[in-house]
mmCIF file of C-alpha atoms in Angstrom:
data_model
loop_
_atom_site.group_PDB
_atom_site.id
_atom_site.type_symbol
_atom_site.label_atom_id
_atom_site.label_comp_id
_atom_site.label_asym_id
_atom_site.label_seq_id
_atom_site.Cartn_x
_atom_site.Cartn_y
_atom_site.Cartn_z
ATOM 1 C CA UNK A 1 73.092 61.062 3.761
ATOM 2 C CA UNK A 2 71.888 57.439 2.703
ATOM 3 C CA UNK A 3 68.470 58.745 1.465
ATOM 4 C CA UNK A 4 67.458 60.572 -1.919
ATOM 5 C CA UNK A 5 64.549 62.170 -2.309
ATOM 6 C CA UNK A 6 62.581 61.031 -6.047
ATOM 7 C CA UNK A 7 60.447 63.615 -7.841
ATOM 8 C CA UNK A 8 57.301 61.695 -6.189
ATOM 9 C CA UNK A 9 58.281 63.076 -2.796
ATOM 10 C CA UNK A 10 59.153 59.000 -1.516
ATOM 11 C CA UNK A 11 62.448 58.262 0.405
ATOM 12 C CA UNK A 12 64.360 55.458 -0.761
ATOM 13 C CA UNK A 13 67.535 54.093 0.746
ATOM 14 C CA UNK A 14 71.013 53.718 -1.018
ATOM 15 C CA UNK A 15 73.145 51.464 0.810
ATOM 16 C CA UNK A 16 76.531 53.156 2.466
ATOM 17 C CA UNK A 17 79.954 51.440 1.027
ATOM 18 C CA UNK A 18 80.762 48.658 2.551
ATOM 19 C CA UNK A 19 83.400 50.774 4.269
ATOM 20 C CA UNK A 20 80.834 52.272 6.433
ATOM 21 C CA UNK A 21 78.208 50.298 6.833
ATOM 22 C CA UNK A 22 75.268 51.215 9.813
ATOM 23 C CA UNK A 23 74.036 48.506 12.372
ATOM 24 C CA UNK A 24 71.440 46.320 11.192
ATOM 25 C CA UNK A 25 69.130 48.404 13.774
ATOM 26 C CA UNK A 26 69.884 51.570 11.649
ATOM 27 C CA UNK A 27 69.282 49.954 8.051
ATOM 28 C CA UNK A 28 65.739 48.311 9.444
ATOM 29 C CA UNK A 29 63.783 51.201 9.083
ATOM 30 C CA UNK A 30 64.940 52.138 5.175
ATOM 31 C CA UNK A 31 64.303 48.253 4.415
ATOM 32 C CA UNK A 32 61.059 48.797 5.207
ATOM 33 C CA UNK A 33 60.933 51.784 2.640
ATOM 34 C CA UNK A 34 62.661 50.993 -0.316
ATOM 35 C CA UNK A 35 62.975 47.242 -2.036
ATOM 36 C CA UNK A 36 59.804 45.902 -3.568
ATOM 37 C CA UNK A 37 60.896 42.359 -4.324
ATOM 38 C CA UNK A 38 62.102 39.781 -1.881
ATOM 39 C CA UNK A 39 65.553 39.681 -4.428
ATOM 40 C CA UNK A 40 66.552 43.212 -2.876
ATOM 41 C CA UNK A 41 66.343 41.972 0.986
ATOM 42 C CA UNK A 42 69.758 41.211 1.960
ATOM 43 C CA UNK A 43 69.795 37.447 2.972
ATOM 44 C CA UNK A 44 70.503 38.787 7.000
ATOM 45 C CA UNK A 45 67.268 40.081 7.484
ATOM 46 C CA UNK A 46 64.657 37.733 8.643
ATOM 47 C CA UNK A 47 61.874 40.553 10.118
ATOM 48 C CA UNK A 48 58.701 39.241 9.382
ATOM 49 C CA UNK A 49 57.555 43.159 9.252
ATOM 50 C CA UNK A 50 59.870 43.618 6.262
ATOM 51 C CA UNK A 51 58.380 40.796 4.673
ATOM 52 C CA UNK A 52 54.910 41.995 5.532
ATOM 53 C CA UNK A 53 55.459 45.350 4.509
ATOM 54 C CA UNK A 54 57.164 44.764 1.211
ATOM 55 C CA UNK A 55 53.548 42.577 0.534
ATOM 56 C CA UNK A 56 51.567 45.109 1.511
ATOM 57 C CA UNK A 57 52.943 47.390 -1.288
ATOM 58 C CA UNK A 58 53.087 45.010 -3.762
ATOM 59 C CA UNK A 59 49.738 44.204 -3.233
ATOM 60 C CA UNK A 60 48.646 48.389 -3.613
ATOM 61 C CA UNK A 61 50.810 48.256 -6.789
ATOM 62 C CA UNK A 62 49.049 45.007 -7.958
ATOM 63 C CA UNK A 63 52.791 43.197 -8.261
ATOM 64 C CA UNK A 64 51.073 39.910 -7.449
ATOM 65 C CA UNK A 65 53.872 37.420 -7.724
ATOM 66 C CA UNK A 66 56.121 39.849 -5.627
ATOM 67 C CA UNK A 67 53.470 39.848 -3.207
ATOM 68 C CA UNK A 68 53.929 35.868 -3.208
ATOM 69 C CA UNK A 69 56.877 35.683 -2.666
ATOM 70 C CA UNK A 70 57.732 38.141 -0.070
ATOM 71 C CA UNK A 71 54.426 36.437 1.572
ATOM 72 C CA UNK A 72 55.718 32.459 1.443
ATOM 73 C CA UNK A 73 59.219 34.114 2.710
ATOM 74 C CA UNK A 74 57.455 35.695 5.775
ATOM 75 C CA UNK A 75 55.148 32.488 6.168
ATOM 76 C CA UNK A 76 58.147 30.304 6.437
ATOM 77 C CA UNK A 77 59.218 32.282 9.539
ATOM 78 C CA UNK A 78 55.616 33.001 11.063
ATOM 79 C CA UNK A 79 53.349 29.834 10.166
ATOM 80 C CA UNK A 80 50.613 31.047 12.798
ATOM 81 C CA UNK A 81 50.151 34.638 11.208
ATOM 82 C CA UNK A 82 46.945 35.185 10.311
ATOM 83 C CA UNK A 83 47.434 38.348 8.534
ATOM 84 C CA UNK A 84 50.400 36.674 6.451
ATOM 85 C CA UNK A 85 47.751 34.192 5.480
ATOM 86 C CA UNK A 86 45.112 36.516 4.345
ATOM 87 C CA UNK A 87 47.455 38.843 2.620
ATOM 88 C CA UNK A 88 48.438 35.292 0.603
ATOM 89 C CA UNK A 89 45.494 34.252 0.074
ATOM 90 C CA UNK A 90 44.065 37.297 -1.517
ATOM 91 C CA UNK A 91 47.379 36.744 -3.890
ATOM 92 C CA UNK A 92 46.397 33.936 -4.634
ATOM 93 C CA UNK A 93 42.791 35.316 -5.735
ATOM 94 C CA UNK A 94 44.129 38.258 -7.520
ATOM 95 C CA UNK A 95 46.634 35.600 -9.334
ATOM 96 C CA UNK A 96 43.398 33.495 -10.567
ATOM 97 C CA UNK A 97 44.373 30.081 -8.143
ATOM 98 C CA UNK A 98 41.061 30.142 -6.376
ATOM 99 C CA UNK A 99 42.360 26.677 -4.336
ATOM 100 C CA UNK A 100 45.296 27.999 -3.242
ATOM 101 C CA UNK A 101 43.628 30.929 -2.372
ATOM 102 C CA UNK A 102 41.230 28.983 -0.624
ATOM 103 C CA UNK A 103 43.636 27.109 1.495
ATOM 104 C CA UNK A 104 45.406 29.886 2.565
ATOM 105 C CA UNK A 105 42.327 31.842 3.929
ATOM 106 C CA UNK A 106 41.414 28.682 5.637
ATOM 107 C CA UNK A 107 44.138 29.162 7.187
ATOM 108 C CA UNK A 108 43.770 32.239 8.330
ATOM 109 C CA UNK A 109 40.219 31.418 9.610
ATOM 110 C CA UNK A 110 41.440 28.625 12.032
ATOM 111 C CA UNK A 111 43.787 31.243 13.326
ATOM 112 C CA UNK A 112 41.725 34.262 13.999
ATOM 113 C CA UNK A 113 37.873 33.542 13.238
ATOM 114 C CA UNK A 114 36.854 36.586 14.524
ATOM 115 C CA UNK A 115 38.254 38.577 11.657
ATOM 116 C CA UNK A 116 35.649 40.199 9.364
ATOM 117 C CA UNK A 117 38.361 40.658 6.398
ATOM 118 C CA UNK A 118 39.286 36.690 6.158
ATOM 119 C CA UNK A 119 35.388 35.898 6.317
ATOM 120 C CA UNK A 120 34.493 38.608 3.790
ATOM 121 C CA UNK A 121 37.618 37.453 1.305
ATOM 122 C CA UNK A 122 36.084 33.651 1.885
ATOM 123 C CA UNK A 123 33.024 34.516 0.635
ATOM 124 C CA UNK A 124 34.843 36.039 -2.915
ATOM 125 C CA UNK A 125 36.477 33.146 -3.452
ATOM 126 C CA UNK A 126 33.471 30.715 -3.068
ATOM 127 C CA UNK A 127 31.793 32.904 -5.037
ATOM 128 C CA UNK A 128 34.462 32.859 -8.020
ATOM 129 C CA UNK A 129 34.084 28.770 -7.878
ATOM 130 C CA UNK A 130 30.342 29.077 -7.914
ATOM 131 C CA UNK A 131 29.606 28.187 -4.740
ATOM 132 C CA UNK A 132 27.146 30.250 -3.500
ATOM 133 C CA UNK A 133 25.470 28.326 -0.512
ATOM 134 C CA UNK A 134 29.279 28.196 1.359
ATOM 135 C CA UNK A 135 29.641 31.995 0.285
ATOM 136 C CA UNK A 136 26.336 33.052 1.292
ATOM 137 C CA UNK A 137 27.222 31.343 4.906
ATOM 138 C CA UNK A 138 30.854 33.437 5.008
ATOM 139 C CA UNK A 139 28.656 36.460 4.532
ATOM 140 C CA UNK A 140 26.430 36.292 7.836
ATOM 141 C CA UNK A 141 29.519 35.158 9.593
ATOM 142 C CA UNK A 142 31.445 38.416 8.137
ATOM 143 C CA UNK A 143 28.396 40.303 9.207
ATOM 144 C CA UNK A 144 28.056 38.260 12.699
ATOM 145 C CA UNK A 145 31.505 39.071 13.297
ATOM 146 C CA UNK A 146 31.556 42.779 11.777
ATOM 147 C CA UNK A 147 28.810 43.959 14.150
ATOM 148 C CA UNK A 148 30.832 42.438 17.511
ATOM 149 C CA UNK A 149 33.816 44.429 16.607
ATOM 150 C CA UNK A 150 34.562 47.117 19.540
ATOM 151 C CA UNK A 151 36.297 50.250 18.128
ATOM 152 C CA UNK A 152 38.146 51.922 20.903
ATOM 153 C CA UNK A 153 36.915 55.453 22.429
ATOM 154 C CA UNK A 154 32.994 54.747 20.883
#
């Protein structure tokens, strides 16, 4: 009743009157669908996985400063989230502040050094500020750390 279908084929959620309005439980899942912009999450919410997911799309639509700030918003609840500090920091890359950027996927390194994607995004960003030695390092560490990863049921 609360979803419409666009000519796309997505789902996206239209609130009930305030009359009827479902448990928070039931309105999680269509968050997760429909807003795009931190604006449209009602002020109750504080799931990191909205925050994530609502990045995540921005990011595939290339809606960088959306994908800021729903990023900062989930950071501010999570501080120790690697993946919420990668997803920033290639924000920050795609929004030309190669420090920030830099910072951020620091970050995420000190939290999770065994992830190939935060080595591999390093080595973009030192290459952007020209410094090739430090990027050519984050390469054989992406590729140290690529070949250990296990995929389940090989």
């Amino acid at each position: 009743k609360n979803v419409s279908n666009f000519s796309s084929g997505h789902r996206a959620y239209q609130p009930p009157s305030s009359s009827a309005r479902l448990p928070l439980a039931q309105e999680l899942p269509a968050l997760l669908i429909a807003p795009k912009e931190v604006s449209e999450v009602p002020a109750v919410i504080n799931y990191p996985a909205v925050y994530i997911r609502l990045a995540c799309i921005n990011i595939e639509e290339k809606k960088w400063g959306n994908s800021k700030a729903c990023l900062v918003k989930l950071l501010e609840q999570q501080k120790n989230y690697c993946l919420g500090w990668l997803k920033l920091g290639i924000t920050e890359l795609h929004l030309t502040n190669y420090e920030s950027a830099l910072n951020c996927l620091r970050e995420a390194n000190l939290l999770n050094p065994d992830n190939p994607e935060v080595w591999l995004a390093l080595a973009n960003v030192y290459c952007r500020l020209q410094r090739l030695t430090i990027a050519n390092q984050c390469l054989v560490a992406y590729h140290r750390v690529e070949s250990a990863v296990i995929i389940p049921g090989i």
